[in-house]
Every structure is written in structure tokens, then in C-alpha cells.
């Protein structure tokens, strides 16, 4: 048995599930779900696993890696295809196997029209708990499809001003000083740098970056700090070094000490690992100054849009972030960027096998493509 067939077999895909088949396109397999018992609407979901290659070994407080598994999705209706993506860094608990199992359960052909987005995405959301990246891949593909059918990009459908896109930050992972200096040079087109800290060499990292540039910096601790007094001391030092906010300084479960830090910190404290879905506002309100919303954490654009509105209602800062992703998911998230304070949408720039073209960066700002749907086209690689 080939490794691909073994993979499909392991996932139960070859077991003859209802309406489940797979297509060969080039050297890769797309799993296709297009049939339902009785009448079919012609709404077809396809998906295939893909691995993103990182340009640099990516090191954060939780570990290092050189690739990220993603699932590419397509929803087709009336010969028009919407594209989506699930990015699944290992620490979030999803994988090619879990996404294949989840997506294999979805029957979109039961819906009469792709415009029934609330019905379709509520059905997908309720199918199984969790699986937020896999859910996001369906949500993004459906938004892309519906935008294409309406012949408009989503920022226009939402009534957002493309001139209000924020500066985008470029991520610099932990590394030796010479590599950090190289990465700062690579970040020349960007006006804000996002520096990963939390492994004990924080001051060395910031001083190295500062030896190359005086651009504003935001820092992501990825839960790496454990002592609130030291955290406050660092917050003051970082402010003096030109840092503008601190993301997830302490454990996602340490609400008391984080609330104390937020009350006393001269810099805003943003929740990332502590904040995933709408229900988490109950936990982070009064504990953090703002939230980092990511499509892969919350299940896609439909949730992210509502969560931005909710954060504003609670007078919280909003950042939109990403995982390592192709331009597909990054450009989808960018459609919402006129609504946020900070955009950390550089996941596509960290990989060397992006199969899509989408947002561009001009003068450090996101330029939203004037193209329908989520605004992407396919790269030939
Ligand atoms: Mg983060």
C-alpha cells in the first residue's frame, strides 16, 4: 500500500464512507465530498493535506520546528471555486489526520445554496466540538466562494475602508544574535517588529534588535514568564526600549497574576493562548488589555468578525494574528484588518512554498487586493 493510500486508509477515507471519493490532480489526492442521499445542491467540498516549509527554524518558548501541516480546502458551486486553509501547528492539537476525519463528516450538498452561510457554518460548528482550524478552512472557502459569486471582496461586503489597514508586523523568532540581525535586515519593508521572548535571553534579544533598528517592537512571551514582579520590571524596561505591547506574558491559566500585571504595566497586555473563542471573553475581560484573534483559533471569519465587535464593545484592544499559513488564510484575515489596532499577518512570509498570491505590503501597510472573495489567486509552484 502506498504511503498516501495508507494515510487515507488510516483515516478511514477508503472505507467507503457515504458520498466520499477522492480525485487525482497531478501527483496529489483531493478528497471530495459532493454527493448526498437524494437531491444534491451541487455544493462540493474538497480537501487535501499539504506541508508548509519554513524559511528559518521557528523557535518560540514552546519549542522549535521547520514545517507546519496545513489542509487546503475548496468549495465548488456552479463552476466557481472558493479556497480555504487550515493551519495546524502541533501545539494546538489538530493534524492532517484529525482534519481529514472532521472534514470527511461534512455534507454541504444538503444545503440548497452557498448563500445560506449562517445555516452552513452553524452546522459545521456544531458537528463536533473543537477542530477550529478545520472549521476555519470551511469558513474561509465558503466566504471566498460567496464573495466570488457576489463579485466583491469581503472588506467591501462588510463596508470597511481599505485605507484603514494597519501597519503589519514581521516576526523574529529566538535565535543567535547573528541570525537575529539577519532577520531584522530581512524585515526592512516592515514598520513594526514582533520579537519572540520568554526563554531567559530577553534582554539580549531586544538589545540585538535595537543594535540594528529603532522601529517600534511588540513582544510575544508565549507564556514564558513565571514571576509577576520580574514581569513588571521587564515591562518597564521594554517600554524604555521602545516596545509597544506585550503578548501573553504568563501562563494562560494564571489569571490573578496577569490581572495584577495588566493593572500595573506601562504597556498593554494582550491575550493570545488565553483567548480562543467568543466564550473566552468571560475569562479575559478585566485581566488583559486586549485580545489576539486568529482564524485558526476561533473557526474562521464569521466568528472573528463578531469577536472584533465584542472586543470593541468591551473597550479592549484588538490584534489580528495568524499561524504559519499560505497567503490564503492570511489574506482572508486581512479582509478584517481595517477594524483592528495591530495586524500580525506575516505567516505567508515565513514559508517558501506558498501556493497562493494575496495581500501585498506597501510602506509597511497591508494592501488589500481588489479581487472578489478573500482576494487570492493561485501561484504556479
Ligand atoms: Mg502569540
PDB file of C-alpha atoms in Angstrom, residues 144-279:
ATOM      1  CA  UNK A 144     -14.246  33.053  -0.812  1.00  0.00           C
ATOM      2  CA  UNK A 145     -16.934  31.288  -2.843  1.00  0.00           C
ATOM      3  CA  UNK A 146     -19.763  33.607  -1.776  1.00  0.00           C
ATOM      4  CA  UNK A 147     -17.633  36.725  -2.350  1.00  0.00           C
ATOM      5  CA  UNK A 148     -16.802  35.450  -5.827  1.00  0.00           C
ATOM      6  CA  UNK A 149     -20.486  34.763  -6.540  1.00  0.00           C
ATOM      7  CA  UNK A 150     -21.228  38.349  -5.392  1.00  0.00           C
ATOM      8  CA  UNK A 151     -18.178  39.561  -7.382  1.00  0.00           C
ATOM      9  CA  UNK A 152     -16.951  41.582  -4.351  1.00  0.00           C
ATOM     10  CA  UNK A 153     -14.134  41.272  -1.794  1.00  0.00           C
ATOM     11  CA  UNK A 154     -15.237  40.777   1.789  1.00  0.00           C
ATOM     12  CA  UNK A 155     -13.883  44.092   3.070  1.00  0.00           C
ATOM     13  CA  UNK A 156     -16.363  45.778   0.697  1.00  0.00           C
ATOM     14  CA  UNK A 157     -19.222  43.470   1.676  1.00  0.00           C
ATOM     15  CA  UNK A 158     -18.531  44.404   5.323  1.00  0.00           C
ATOM     16  CA  UNK A 159     -18.300  48.096   4.392  1.00  0.00           C
ATOM     17  CA  UNK A 160     -14.674  48.506   5.552  1.00  0.00           C
ATOM     18  CA  UNK A 161     -12.284  51.203   4.341  1.00  0.00           C
ATOM     19  CA  UNK A 162      -9.202  49.607   2.705  1.00  0.00           C
ATOM     20  CA  UNK A 163      -7.191  52.753   3.527  1.00  0.00           C
ATOM     21  CA  UNK A 164      -7.543  51.907   7.233  1.00  0.00           C
ATOM     22  CA  UNK A 165      -5.429  48.754   7.164  1.00  0.00           C
ATOM     23  CA  UNK A 166      -2.834  48.883   9.956  1.00  0.00           C
ATOM     24  CA  UNK A 167       0.935  48.551   9.751  1.00  0.00           C
ATOM     25  CA  UNK A 168       1.883  44.895   9.665  1.00  0.00           C
ATOM     26  CA  UNK A 169       4.454  43.364  11.986  1.00  0.00           C
ATOM     27  CA  UNK A 170       7.216  40.956  10.989  1.00  0.00           C
ATOM     28  CA  UNK A 171       8.044  38.122  13.393  1.00  0.00           C
ATOM     29  CA  UNK A 172      11.551  37.459  14.652  1.00  0.00           C
ATOM     30  CA  UNK A 173      11.917  34.142  16.487  1.00  0.00           C
ATOM     31  CA  UNK A 174      14.501  33.435  19.168  1.00  0.00           C
ATOM     32  CA  UNK A 175      17.925  32.812  17.749  1.00  0.00           C
ATOM     33  CA  UNK A 176      21.630  33.562  17.964  1.00  0.00           C
ATOM     34  CA  UNK A 177      22.460  37.305  17.709  1.00  0.00           C
ATOM     35  CA  UNK A 178      23.914  36.976  14.184  1.00  0.00           C
ATOM     36  CA  UNK A 179      20.718  35.279  12.922  1.00  0.00           C
ATOM     37  CA  UNK A 180      18.526  37.845  14.703  1.00  0.00           C
ATOM     38  CA  UNK A 181      20.475  40.646  12.993  1.00  0.00           C
ATOM     39  CA  UNK A 182      19.920  38.927   9.628  1.00  0.00           C
ATOM     40  CA  UNK A 183      16.187  38.643  10.299  1.00  0.00           C
ATOM     41  CA  UNK A 184      15.995  42.340  11.233  1.00  0.00           C
ATOM     42  CA  UNK A 185      17.572  43.133   7.843  1.00  0.00           C
ATOM     43  CA  UNK A 186      15.001  40.867   6.130  1.00  0.00           C
ATOM     44  CA  UNK A 187      12.293  42.873   7.892  1.00  0.00           C
ATOM     45  CA  UNK A 188      13.343  46.113   6.171  1.00  0.00           C
ATOM     46  CA  UNK A 189       9.942  46.658   4.458  1.00  0.00           C
ATOM     47  CA  UNK A 190       8.070  46.466   7.777  1.00  0.00           C
ATOM     48  CA  UNK A 191       7.469  49.278  10.249  1.00  0.00           C
ATOM     49  CA  UNK A 192       6.864  47.094  13.329  1.00  0.00           C
ATOM     50  CA  UNK A 193       8.827  44.052  14.509  1.00  0.00           C
ATOM     51  CA  UNK A 194       7.336  41.288  16.619  1.00  0.00           C
ATOM     52  CA  UNK A 195      10.040  39.696  18.744  1.00  0.00           C
ATOM     53  CA  UNK A 196       9.565  36.343  20.430  1.00  0.00           C
ATOM     54  CA  UNK A 197      10.807  36.285  24.036  1.00  0.00           C
ATOM     55  CA  UNK A 198      10.399  34.144  27.141  1.00  0.00           C
ATOM     56  CA  UNK A 199      13.386  31.815  27.177  1.00  0.00           C
ATOM     57  CA  UNK A 200      15.698  33.721  29.508  1.00  0.00           C
ATOM     58  CA  UNK A 201      17.639  35.794  26.958  1.00  0.00           C
ATOM     59  CA  UNK A 202      15.011  38.527  26.570  1.00  0.00           C
ATOM     60  CA  UNK A 203      17.322  41.488  27.118  1.00  0.00           C
ATOM     61  CA  UNK A 204      19.936  40.092  24.740  1.00  0.00           C
ATOM     62  CA  UNK A 205      17.256  39.594  22.039  1.00  0.00           C
ATOM     63  CA  UNK A 206      15.907  43.145  22.376  1.00  0.00           C
ATOM     64  CA  UNK A 207      19.382  44.701  22.570  1.00  0.00           C
ATOM     65  CA  UNK A 208      20.394  42.787  19.427  1.00  0.00           C
ATOM     66  CA  UNK A 209      17.319  44.056  17.550  1.00  0.00           C
ATOM     67  CA  UNK A 210      17.934  47.575  18.850  1.00  0.00           C
ATOM     68  CA  UNK A 211      21.543  47.439  17.594  1.00  0.00           C
ATOM     69  CA  UNK A 212      20.056  47.231  14.067  1.00  0.00           C
ATOM     70  CA  UNK A 213      16.899  49.361  14.158  1.00  0.00           C
ATOM     71  CA  UNK A 214      14.842  51.867  16.156  1.00  0.00           C
ATOM     72  CA  UNK A 215      11.483  50.642  14.748  1.00  0.00           C
ATOM     73  CA  UNK A 216       8.655  50.006  17.236  1.00  0.00           C
ATOM     74  CA  UNK A 217       8.719  46.467  18.629  1.00  0.00           C
ATOM     75  CA  UNK A 218       5.973  44.299  20.051  1.00  0.00           C
ATOM     76  CA  UNK A 219       6.958  41.258  22.075  1.00  0.00           C
ATOM     77  CA  UNK A 220       5.331  37.844  22.403  1.00  0.00           C
ATOM     78  CA  UNK A 221       6.343  35.938  25.524  1.00  0.00           C
ATOM     79  CA  UNK A 222       4.273  32.805  24.688  1.00  0.00           C
ATOM     80  CA  UNK A 223       3.599  32.224  28.445  1.00  0.00           C
ATOM     81  CA  UNK A 224       7.322  32.208  29.176  1.00  0.00           C
ATOM     82  CA  UNK A 225       7.353  34.430  32.295  1.00  0.00           C
ATOM     83  CA  UNK A 226       6.504  32.999  35.704  1.00  0.00           C
ATOM     84  CA  UNK A 227       7.201  35.754  38.274  1.00  0.00           C
ATOM     85  CA  UNK A 228       4.874  38.773  38.203  1.00  0.00           C
ATOM     86  CA  UNK A 229       7.316  41.186  39.880  1.00  0.00           C
ATOM     87  CA  UNK A 230      10.045  40.324  37.356  1.00  0.00           C
ATOM     88  CA  UNK A 231       7.420  40.589  34.602  1.00  0.00           C
ATOM     89  CA  UNK A 232       6.544  44.133  35.722  1.00  0.00           C
ATOM     90  CA  UNK A 233      10.208  45.066  35.909  1.00  0.00           C
ATOM     91  CA  UNK A 234      10.655  43.770  32.337  1.00  0.00           C
ATOM     92  CA  UNK A 235       7.543  45.664  31.179  1.00  0.00           C
ATOM     93  CA  UNK A 236       9.135  48.944  32.348  1.00  0.00           C
ATOM     94  CA  UNK A 237      12.484  48.040  30.732  1.00  0.00           C
ATOM     95  CA  UNK A 238      10.737  47.076  27.484  1.00  0.00           C
ATOM     96  CA  UNK A 239       8.788  50.345  27.422  1.00  0.00           C
ATOM     97  CA  UNK A 240      12.087  52.223  27.711  1.00  0.00           C
ATOM     98  CA  UNK A 241      13.373  50.114  24.773  1.00  0.00           C
ATOM     99  CA  UNK A 242      10.501  51.235  22.514  1.00  0.00           C
ATOM    100  CA  UNK A 243       8.211  48.212  22.909  1.00  0.00           C
ATOM    101  CA  UNK A 244       4.507  48.972  22.305  1.00  0.00           C
ATOM    102  CA  UNK A 245       2.723  45.951  23.824  1.00  0.00           C
ATOM    103  CA  UNK A 246       3.342  42.578  25.467  1.00  0.00           C
ATOM    104  CA  UNK A 247       1.565  39.447  24.257  1.00  0.00           C
ATOM    105  CA  UNK A 248       0.760  36.526  26.579  1.00  0.00           C
ATOM    106  CA  UNK A 249       3.419  37.166  29.244  1.00  0.00           C
ATOM    107  CA  UNK A 250       2.437  34.422  31.687  1.00  0.00           C
ATOM    108  CA  UNK A 251       0.577  31.098  31.697  1.00  0.00           C
ATOM    109  CA  UNK A 252      -2.820  31.192  30.010  1.00  0.00           C
ATOM    110  CA  UNK A 253      -4.274  29.825  33.255  1.00  0.00           C
ATOM    111  CA  UNK A 254      -2.651  32.417  35.541  1.00  0.00           C
ATOM    112  CA  UNK A 255      -5.457  34.974  35.616  1.00  0.00           C
ATOM    113  CA  UNK A 256      -4.732  36.533  39.031  1.00  0.00           C
ATOM    114  CA  UNK A 257      -1.102  37.421  38.361  1.00  0.00           C
ATOM    115  CA  UNK A 258      -1.856  38.519  34.793  1.00  0.00           C
ATOM    116  CA  UNK A 259      -4.637  40.832  36.043  1.00  0.00           C
ATOM    117  CA  UNK A 260      -2.159  42.336  38.536  1.00  0.00           C
ATOM    118  CA  UNK A 261       0.433  42.803  35.787  1.00  0.00           C
ATOM    119  CA  UNK A 262      -2.108  44.439  33.443  1.00  0.00           C
ATOM    120  CA  UNK A 263      -3.199  46.847  36.197  1.00  0.00           C
ATOM    121  CA  UNK A 264       0.376  47.920  36.873  1.00  0.00           C
ATOM    122  CA  UNK A 265       2.061  47.571  33.492  1.00  0.00           C
ATOM    123  CA  UNK A 266       3.011  50.671  31.484  1.00  0.00           C
ATOM    124  CA  UNK A 267       2.339  48.610  28.312  1.00  0.00           C
ATOM    125  CA  UNK A 268      -0.901  46.926  27.134  1.00  0.00           C
ATOM    126  CA  UNK A 269      -1.045  43.190  27.852  1.00  0.00           C
ATOM    127  CA  UNK A 270      -2.615  41.120  25.060  1.00  0.00           C
ATOM    128  CA  UNK A 271      -4.154  37.636  25.417  1.00  0.00           C
ATOM    129  CA  UNK A 272      -3.241  35.026  22.815  1.00  0.00           C
ATOM    130  CA  UNK A 273      -3.032  31.486  24.236  1.00  0.00           C
ATOM    131  CA  UNK A 274      -5.569  32.522  26.942  1.00  0.00           C
ATOM    132  CA  UNK A 275      -8.094  33.590  24.324  1.00  0.00           C
ATOM    133  CA  UNK A 276      -9.571  31.387  21.643  1.00  0.00           C
ATOM    134  CA  UNK A 277     -13.305  31.696  21.066  1.00  0.00           C
ATOM    135  CA  UNK A 278     -16.195  34.015  21.881  1.00  0.00           C
ATOM    136  CA  UNK A 279     -16.853  32.388  25.255  1.00  0.00           C
TER     137      UNK A 279
END
